[in-house]
Short mmCIF file of C-alpha atoms in Angstrom, two decimals:
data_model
loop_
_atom_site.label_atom_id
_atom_site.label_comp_id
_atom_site.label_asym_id
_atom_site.label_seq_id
_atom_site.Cartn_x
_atom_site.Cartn_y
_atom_site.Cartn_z
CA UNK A 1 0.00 0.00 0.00
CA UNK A 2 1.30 3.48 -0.94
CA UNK A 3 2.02 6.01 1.59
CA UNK A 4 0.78 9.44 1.99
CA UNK A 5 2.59 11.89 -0.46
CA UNK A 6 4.90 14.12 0.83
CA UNK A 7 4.25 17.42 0.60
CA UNK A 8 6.99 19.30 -1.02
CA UNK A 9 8.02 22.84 -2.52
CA UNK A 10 9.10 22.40 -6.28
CA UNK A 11 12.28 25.17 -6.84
CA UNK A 12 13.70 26.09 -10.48
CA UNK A 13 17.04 27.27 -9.95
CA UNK A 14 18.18 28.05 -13.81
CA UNK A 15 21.80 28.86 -13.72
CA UNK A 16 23.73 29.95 -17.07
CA UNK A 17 25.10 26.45 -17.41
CA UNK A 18 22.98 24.51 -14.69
CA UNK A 19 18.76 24.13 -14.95
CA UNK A 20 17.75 21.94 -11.62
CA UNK A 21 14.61 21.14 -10.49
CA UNK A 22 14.58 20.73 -6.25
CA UNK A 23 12.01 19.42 -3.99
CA UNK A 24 12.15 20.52 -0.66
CA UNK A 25 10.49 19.15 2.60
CA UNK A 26 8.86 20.58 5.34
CA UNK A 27 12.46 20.04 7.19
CA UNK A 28 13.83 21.78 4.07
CA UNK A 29 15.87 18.87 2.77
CA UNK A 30 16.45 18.18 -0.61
CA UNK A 31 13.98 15.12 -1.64
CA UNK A 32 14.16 15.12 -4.90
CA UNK A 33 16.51 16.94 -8.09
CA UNK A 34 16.41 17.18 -11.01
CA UNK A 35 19.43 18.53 -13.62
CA UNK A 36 19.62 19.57 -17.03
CA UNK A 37 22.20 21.04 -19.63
CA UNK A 38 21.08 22.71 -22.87
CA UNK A 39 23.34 23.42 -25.78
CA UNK A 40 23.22 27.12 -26.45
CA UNK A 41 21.58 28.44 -29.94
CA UNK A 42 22.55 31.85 -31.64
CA UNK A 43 20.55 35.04 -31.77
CA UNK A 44 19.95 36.92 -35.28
CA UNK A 45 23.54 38.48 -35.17
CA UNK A 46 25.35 35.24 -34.71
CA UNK A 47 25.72 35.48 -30.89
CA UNK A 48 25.22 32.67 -28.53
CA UNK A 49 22.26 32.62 -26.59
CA UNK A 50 20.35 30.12 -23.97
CA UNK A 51 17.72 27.92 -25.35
CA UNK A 52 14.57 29.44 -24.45
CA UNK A 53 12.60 26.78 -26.23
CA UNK A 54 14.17 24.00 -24.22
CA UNK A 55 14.27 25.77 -21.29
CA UNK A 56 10.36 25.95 -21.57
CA UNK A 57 10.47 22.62 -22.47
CA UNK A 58 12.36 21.37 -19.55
CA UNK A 59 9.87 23.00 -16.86
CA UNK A 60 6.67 21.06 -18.14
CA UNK A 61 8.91 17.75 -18.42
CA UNK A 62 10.31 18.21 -14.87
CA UNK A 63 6.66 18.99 -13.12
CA UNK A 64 5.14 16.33 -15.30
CA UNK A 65 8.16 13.89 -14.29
CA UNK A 66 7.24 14.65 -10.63
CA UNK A 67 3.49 14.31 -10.87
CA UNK A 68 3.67 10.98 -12.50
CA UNK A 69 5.72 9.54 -9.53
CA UNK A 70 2.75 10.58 -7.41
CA UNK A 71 5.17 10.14 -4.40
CA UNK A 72 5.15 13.85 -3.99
CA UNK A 73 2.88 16.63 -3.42
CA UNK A 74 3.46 20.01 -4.86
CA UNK A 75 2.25 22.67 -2.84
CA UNK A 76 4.02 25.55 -3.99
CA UNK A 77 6.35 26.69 -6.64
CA UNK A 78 9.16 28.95 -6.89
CA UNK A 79 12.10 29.91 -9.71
CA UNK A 80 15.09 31.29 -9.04
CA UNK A 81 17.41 32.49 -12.05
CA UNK A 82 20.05 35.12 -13.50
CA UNK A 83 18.30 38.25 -13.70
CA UNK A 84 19.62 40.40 -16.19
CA UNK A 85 18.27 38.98 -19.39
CA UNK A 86 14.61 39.96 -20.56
CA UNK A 87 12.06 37.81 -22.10
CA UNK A 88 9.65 39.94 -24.47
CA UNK A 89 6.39 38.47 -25.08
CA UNK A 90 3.30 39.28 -27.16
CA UNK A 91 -0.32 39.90 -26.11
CA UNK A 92 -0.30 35.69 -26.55
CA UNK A 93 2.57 34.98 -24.12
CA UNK A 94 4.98 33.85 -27.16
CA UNK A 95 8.43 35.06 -26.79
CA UNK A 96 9.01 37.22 -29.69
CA UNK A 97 13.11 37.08 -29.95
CA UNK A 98 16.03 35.12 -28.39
CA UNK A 99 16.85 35.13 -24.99
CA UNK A 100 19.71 37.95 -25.38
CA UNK A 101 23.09 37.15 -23.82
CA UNK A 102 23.87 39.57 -20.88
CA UNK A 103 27.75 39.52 -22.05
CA UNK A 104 26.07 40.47 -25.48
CA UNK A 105 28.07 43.53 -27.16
CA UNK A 106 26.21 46.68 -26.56
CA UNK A 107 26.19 49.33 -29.40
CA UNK A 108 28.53 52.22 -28.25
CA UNK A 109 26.69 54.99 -30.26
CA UNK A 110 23.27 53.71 -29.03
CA UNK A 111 25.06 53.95 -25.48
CA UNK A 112 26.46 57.32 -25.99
CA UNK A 113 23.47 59.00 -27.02
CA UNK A 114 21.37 57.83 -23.77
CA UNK A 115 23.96 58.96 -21.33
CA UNK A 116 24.35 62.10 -23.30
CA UNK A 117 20.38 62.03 -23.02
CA UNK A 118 20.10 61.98 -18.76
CA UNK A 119 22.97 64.19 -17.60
CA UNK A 120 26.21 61.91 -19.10
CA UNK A 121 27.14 58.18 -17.57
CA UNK A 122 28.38 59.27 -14.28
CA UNK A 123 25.19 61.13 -13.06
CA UNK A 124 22.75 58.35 -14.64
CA UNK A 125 24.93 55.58 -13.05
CA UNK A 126 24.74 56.82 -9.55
CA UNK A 127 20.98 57.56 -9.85
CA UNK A 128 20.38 54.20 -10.72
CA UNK A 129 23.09 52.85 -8.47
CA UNK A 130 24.15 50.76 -11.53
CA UNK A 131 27.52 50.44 -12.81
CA UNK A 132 27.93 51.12 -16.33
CA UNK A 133 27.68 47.63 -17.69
CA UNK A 134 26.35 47.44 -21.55
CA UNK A 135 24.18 44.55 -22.02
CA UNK A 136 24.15 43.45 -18.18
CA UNK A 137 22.16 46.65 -17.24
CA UNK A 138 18.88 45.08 -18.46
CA UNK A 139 16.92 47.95 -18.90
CA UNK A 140 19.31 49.28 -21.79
CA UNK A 141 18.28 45.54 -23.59
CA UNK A 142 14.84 46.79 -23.50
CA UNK A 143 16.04 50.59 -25.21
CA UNK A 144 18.06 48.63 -27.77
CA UNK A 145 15.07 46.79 -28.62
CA UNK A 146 12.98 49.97 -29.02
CA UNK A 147 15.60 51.96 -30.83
CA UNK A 148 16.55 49.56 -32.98
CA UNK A 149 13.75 47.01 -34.01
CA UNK A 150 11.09 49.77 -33.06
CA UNK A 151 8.08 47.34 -35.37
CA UNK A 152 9.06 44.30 -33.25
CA UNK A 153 9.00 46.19 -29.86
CA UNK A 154 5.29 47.66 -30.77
CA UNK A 155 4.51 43.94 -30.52
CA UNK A 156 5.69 43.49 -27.08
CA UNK A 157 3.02 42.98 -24.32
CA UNK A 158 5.10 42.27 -21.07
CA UNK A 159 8.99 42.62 -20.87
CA UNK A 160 9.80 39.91 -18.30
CA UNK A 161 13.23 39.54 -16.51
CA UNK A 162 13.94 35.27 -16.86
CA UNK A 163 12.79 34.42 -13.33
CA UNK A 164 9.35 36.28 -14.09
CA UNK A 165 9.24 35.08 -17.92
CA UNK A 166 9.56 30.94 -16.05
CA UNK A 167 6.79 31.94 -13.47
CA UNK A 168 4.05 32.94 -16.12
CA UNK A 169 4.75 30.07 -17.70
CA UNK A 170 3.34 28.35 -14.90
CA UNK A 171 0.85 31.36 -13.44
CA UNK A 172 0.23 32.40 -16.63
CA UNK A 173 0.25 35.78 -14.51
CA UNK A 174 2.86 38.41 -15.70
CA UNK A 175 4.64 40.14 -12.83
CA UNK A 176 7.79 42.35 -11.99
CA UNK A 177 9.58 41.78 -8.66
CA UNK A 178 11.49 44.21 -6.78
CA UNK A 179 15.04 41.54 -6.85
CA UNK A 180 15.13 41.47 -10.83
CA UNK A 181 14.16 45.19 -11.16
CA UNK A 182 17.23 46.52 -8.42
CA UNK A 183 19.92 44.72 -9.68
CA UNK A 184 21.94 46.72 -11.88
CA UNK A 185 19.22 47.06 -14.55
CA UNK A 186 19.51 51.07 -14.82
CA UNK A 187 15.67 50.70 -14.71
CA UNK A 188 15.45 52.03 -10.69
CA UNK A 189 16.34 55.25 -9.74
CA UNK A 190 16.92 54.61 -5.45
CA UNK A 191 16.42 58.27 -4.37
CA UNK A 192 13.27 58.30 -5.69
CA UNK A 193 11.89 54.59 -4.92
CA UNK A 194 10.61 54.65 -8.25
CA UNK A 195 11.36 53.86 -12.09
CA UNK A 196 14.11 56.51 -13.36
CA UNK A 197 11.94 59.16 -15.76
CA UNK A 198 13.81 57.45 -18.26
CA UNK A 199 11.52 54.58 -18.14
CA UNK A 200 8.45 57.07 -18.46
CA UNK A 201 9.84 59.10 -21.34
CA UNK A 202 10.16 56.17 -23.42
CA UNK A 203 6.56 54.02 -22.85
CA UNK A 204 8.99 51.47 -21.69
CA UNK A 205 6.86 51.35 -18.51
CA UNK A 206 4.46 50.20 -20.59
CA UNK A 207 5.60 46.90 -21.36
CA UNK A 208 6.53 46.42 -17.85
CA UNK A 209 4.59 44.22 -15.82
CA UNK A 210 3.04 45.31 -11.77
CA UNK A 211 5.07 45.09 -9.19
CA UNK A 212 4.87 42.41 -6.61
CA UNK A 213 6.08 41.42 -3.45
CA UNK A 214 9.11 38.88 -3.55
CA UNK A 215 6.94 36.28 -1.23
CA UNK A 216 3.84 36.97 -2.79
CA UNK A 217 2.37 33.75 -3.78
CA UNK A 218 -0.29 33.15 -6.99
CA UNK A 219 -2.55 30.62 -7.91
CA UNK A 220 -1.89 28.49 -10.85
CA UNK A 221 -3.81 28.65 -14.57
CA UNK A 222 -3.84 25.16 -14.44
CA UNK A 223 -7.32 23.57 -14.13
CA UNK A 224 -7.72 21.38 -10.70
CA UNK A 225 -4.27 22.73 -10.01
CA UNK A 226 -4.10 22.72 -6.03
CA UNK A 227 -0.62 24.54 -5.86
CA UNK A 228 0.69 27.94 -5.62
CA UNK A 229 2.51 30.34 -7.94
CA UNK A 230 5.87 32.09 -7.05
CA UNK A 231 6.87 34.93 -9.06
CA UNK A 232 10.25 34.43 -9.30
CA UNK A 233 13.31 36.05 -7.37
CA UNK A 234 16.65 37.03 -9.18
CA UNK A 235 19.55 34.76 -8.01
CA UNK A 236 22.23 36.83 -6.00
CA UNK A 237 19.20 38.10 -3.86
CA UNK A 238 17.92 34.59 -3.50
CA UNK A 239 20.91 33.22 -1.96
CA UNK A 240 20.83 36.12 0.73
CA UNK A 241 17.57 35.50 2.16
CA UNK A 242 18.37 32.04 4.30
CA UNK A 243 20.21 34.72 6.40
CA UNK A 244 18.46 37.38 6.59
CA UNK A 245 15.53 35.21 7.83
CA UNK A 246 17.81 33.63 10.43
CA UNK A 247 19.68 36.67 11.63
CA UNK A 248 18.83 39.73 12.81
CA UNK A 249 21.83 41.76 14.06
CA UNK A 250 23.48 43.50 11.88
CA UNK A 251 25.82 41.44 9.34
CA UNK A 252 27.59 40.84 5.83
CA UNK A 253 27.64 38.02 3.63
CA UNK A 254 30.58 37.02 0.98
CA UNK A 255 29.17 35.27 -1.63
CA UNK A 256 32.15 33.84 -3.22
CA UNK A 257 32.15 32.05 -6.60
CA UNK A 258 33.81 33.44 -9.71
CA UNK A 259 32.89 37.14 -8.52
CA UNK A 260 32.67 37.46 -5.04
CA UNK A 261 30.34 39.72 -4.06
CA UNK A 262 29.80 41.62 -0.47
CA UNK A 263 26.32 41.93 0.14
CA UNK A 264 25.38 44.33 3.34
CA UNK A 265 21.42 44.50 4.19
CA UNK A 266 22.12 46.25 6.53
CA UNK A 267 23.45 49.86 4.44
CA UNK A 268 20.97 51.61 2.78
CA UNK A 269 23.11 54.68 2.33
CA UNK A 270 22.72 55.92 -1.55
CA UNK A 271 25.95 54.96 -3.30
CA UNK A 272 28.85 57.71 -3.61
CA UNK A 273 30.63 58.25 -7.04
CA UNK A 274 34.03 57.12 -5.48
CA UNK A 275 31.67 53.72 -4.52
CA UNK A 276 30.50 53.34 -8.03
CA UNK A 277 34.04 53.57 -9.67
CA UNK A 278 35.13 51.14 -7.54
CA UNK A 279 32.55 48.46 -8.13
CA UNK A 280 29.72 48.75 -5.51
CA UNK A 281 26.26 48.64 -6.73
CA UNK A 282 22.97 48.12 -5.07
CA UNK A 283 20.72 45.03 -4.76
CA UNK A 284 17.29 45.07 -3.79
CA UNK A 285 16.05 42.50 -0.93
CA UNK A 286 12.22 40.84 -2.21
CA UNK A 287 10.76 42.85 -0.22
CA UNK A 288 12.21 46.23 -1.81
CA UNK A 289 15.06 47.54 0.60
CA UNK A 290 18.29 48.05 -0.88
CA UNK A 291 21.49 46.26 -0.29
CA UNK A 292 25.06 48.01 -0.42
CA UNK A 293 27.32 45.36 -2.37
CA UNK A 294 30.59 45.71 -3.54
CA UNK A 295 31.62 43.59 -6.47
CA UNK A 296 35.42 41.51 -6.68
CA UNK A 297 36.44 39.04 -9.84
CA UNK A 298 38.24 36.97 -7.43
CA UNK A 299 37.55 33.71 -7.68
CA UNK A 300 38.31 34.32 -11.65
CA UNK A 301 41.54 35.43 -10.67
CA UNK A 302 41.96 32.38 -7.89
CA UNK A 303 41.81 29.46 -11.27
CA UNK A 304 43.64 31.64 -13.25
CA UNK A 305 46.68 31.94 -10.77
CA UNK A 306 46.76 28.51 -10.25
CA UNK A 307 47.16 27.25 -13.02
CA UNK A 308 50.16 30.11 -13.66
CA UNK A 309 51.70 28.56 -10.67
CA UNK A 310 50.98 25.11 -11.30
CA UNK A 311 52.63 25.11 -14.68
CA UNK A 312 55.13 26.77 -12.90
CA UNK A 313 56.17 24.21 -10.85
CA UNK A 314 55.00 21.39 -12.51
CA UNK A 315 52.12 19.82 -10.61
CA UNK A 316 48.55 19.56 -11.35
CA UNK A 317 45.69 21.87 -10.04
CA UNK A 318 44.51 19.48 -7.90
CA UNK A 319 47.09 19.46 -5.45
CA UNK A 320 45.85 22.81 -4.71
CA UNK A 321 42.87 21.79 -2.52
CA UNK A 322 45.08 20.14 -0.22
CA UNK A 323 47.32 22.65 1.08
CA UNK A 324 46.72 23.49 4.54
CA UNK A 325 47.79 27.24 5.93
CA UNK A 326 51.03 27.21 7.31
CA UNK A 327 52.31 30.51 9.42
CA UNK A 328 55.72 30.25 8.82
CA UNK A 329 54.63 31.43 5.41
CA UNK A 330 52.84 33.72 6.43
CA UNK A 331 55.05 35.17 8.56
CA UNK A 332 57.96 35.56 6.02
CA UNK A 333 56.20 37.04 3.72
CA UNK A 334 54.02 39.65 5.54
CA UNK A 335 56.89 42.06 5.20
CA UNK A 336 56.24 42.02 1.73
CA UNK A 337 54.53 45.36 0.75
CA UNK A 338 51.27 43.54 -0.19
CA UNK A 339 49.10 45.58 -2.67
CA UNK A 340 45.30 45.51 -2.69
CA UNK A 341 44.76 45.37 -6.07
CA UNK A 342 43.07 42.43 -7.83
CA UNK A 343 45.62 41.64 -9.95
CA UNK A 344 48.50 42.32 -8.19
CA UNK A 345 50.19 38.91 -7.97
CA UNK A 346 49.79 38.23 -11.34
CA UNK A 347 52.82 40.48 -12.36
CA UNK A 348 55.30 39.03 -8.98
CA UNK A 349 57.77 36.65 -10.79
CA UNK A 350 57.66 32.55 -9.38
CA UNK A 351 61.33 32.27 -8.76
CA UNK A 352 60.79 34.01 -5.63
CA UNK A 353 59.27 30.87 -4.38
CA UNK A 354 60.79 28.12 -3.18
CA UNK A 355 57.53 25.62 -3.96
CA UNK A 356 54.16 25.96 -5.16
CA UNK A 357 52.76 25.99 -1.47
CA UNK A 358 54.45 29.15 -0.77
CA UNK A 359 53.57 30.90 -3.98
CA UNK A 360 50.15 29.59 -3.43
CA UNK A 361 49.68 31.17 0.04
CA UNK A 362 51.20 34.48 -0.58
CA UNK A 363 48.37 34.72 -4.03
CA UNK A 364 46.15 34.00 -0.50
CA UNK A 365 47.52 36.62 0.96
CA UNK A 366 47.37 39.09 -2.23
CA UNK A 367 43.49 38.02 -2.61
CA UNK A 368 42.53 38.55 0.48
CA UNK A 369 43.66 42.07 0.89
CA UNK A 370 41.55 42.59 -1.93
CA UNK A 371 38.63 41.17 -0.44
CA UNK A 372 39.53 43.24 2.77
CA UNK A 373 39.53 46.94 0.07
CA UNK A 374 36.46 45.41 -1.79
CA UNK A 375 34.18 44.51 1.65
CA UNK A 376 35.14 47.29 3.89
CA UNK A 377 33.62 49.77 1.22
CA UNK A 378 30.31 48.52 2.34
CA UNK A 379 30.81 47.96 5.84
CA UNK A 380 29.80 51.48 7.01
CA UNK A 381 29.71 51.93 11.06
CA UNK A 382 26.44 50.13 11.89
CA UNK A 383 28.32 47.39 13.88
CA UNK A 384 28.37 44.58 11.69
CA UNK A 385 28.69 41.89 14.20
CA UNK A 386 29.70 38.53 11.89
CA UNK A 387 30.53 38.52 8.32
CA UNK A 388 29.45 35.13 6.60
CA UNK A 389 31.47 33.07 3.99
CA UNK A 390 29.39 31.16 1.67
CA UNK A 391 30.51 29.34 -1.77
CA UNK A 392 33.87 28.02 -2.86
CA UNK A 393 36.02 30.09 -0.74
CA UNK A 394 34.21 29.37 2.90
CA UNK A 395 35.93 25.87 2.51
CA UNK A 396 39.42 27.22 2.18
CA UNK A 397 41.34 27.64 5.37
CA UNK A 398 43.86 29.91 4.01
CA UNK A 399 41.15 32.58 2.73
CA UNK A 400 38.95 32.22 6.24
CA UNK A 401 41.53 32.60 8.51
CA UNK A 402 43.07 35.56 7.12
CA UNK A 403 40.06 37.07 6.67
CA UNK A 404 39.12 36.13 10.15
CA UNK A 405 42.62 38.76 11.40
CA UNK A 406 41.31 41.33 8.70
CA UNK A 407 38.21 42.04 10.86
CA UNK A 408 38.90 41.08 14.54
CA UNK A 409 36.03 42.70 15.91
CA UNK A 410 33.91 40.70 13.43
CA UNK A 411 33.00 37.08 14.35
CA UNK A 412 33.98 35.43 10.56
CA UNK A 413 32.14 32.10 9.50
CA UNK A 414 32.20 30.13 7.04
CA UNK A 415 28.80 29.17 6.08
CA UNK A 416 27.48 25.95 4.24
CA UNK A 417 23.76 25.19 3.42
CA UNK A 418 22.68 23.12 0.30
CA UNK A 419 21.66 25.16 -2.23
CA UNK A 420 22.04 28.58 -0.44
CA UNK A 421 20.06 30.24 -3.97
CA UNK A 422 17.18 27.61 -4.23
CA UNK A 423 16.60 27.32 -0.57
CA UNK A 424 15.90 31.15 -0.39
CA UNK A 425 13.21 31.17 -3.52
CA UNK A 426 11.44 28.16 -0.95
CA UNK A 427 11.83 29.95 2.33
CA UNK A 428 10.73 33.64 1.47
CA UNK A 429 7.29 31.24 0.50
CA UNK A 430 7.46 29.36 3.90
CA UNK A 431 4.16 30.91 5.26
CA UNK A 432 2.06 30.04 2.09
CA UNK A 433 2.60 25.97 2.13
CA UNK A 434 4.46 25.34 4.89
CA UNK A 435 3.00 24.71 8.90
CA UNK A 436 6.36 23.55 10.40
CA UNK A 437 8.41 26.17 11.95
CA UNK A 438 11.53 26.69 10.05
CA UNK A 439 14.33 24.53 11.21
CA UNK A 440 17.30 26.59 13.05
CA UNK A 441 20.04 24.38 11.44
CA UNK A 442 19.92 25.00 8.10
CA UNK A 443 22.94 27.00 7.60
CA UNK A 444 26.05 25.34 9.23
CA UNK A 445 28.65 27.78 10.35
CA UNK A 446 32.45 27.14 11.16
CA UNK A 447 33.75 29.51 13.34
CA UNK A 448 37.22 30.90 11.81
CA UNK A 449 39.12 32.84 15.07
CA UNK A 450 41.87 35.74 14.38
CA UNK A 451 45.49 34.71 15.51
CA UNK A 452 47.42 37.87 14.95
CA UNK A 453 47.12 40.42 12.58
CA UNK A 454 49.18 39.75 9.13
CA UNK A 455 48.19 42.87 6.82
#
């Protein structure tokens, strides 16, 4: 005899290279995944693209996979996804173009004229707390679209960022939400709480569907459909909100992956101009306060010194993981006059080093005193009482612990959950499907404690 199904929230997490399906608990564990990997198609200029017909595909074929085991019952739904990538859909719900790359080449003259338009780059940048970023300030995919295809964007019903765009699909309801819209999009000017008059001027805000609250929930189109309907969350926000639902004093996170990025919830100062130029930008939490960050292309820098030394010396990559800190290293070479700029070591000649260990932990010590320039910017005097590690550097004992002298009157953790970025798109829903409390151990920290100060 079959057992009662288990009631579960379905997540979408759609990563640039990763789509997974997760099924979470009550407890929050992981009872089910899913994984899939789509080759990437072209757009009409010959640039690559994601698959938006398979990605469509893959969401039906993952729910239907799930219903048909029967083992499982979906109460809610959430998607999690890169944000900065619009889907533009007609008054059917067909996508009318490709999903544009984000890294896609932005027309400089195009670019020109708009800054020249709103008071020149600098001025337009800070009002929309948005780094200058071409095709990765959203907003500016929707202008190109207008300015330069003006007969396809008359066709346009509802400009959708991707986590939205997977949500109707589903809810068949199109929304906006306040994670996708703050996130470098030049779309939101922060002093005003508000679309920049930009956005007005154009009839862009047109095509722009209402705003809703991040753990809003929606019912599906589906008929006899019991479950509910997220509308989406953009990724680097997603991945913040395990914390900011289980702490309350003031803290920052360090999301570290290929850019490691310094979120603070807890500075809602407007960003200076000195800020901007040196790569801070604002987030938006899903319920609409902003988030100081400051931006580092560490973890970029981390493979690509690596391998440097490890043709170097001869020995594979691998051997890397396995080096454990040693302060007699550390110690000789904290004389050095250590710069904090990113790239730094990459111009110090190898002969200096005796083995790859010690070139390995002084590229440590170079990365982490960029960390220290990149994170204090956003620190601000509010008391921030523990910064949090998450991602591929939490687990590295070199990184922690010299981070953990940097800021001594800081507790430092490194933090570990699974799936930090789907787990938030199911928690900030917790209240619609879920009538257990929310477990208290579902980030595991590793206290990392200063020795003596190195920098």
């Amino acid at each position: 005899m079959k057992g009662k199904p288990i009631p579960v929230v379905a997540i979408f997490d759609v990563g640039k290279t990763n789509k997974k399906l997760f099924l979470f608990n009550e407890q929050y564990q992981i009872v089910f995944e899913r994984s899939a990997r789509f080759l990437e198609t072209t757009d009409e200029d010959g640039d690559s693209c994601e698959n938006l017909e398979s990605l469509r595909l893959s969401v039906f074929d993952s729910l239907h996979e799930v219903f048909r085991k029967g083992e499982f019952e979906i109460k809610a739904i959430n998607f999690t996804s890169y944000g900065a990538s619009f889907v533009y859909i007609d008054k059917d719900g067909r996508p009318l173009t490709p999903l544009y790359n984000y890294l896609k080449d932005y027309p400089k003259k195009l670019l020109e004229s708009f800054y020249a338009q709103y008071g020149g780059k600098d001025r337009f940048s800070l009002e929309t707390s948005s780094p200058s970023l071409g095709s990765l300030n959203s907003g500016l995919q929707i202008y190109r679209l207008l300015k330069l295809r003006p007969e396809l964007f008359k066709e346009v019903k509802w400009a959708l960022h991707l986590p939205q765009y997977l949500s109707y699909l589903i809810s068949g309801q199109p929304y906006s939400d306040m994670t996708s819209i703050g996130c470098h999009t030049a779309l939101w000017d922060f002093s005003k709480n508000n679309y920049h008059r930009w956005v007005n001027d154009t009839g862009i805000i047109q095509k722009m569907a209402p705003i809703v609250q991040g753990d809003q929930l929606f019912r599906a189109t589906f008929p006899g459909s019991g479950y509910l309907v997220g509308s989406g969350l953009h990724d680097s926000s997603s991945a913040l909100i395990p914390y900011l639902l289980n702490f309350h004093e003031p803290f920052v996170l360090i999301s570290t992956g290929t850019w490691c990025i310094s979120f603070n919830p807890f500075n809602t100062e407007s960003l200076t101009k000195e800020e901007l130029n040196q790569d801070c930008l604002m987030y938006m939490t899903y319920t609409g306060r902003p988030v100081k960050a400051s931006r580092l292309f560490a973890g970029y820098t981390h493979e690509e010194q690596i391998k440097r030394i490890a043709q170097f010396f001869q020995v594979s990559t691998g051997k890397f993981k396995q080096i454990n800190l040693d302060w007699d290293i550390i110690e000789k070479y904290q004389v050095m006059d250590i710069s904090d700029e990113l790239d730094a070591f990459s111009s110090i000649d190898l002969n200096h080093f005796k083995t790859y260990v010690e070139a390995y932990h002084v590229l440590m010590m170079y990365l982490v005193k960029a960390q220290i320039k990149s994170t204090s910017l956003i620190l601000q005097n509010n008391g921030v009482q523990r910064i949090f590690v998450d991602g591929g550097f939490s687990r590295n004992v070199i990184y922690m612990t010299l981070l953990a002298q940097a800021f001594p009157h800081s507790e430092v953790f490194g933090a570990s959950m699974a799936q930090a970025t789907a787990l938030g798109a199911a928690l900030v829903i917790h209240d619609h499907w879920n009538k257990q409390p929310i477990p208290n151990d579902i980030i595991e920290l590793r206290y990392f404690r200063a020795k003596q100060r190195w920098y």
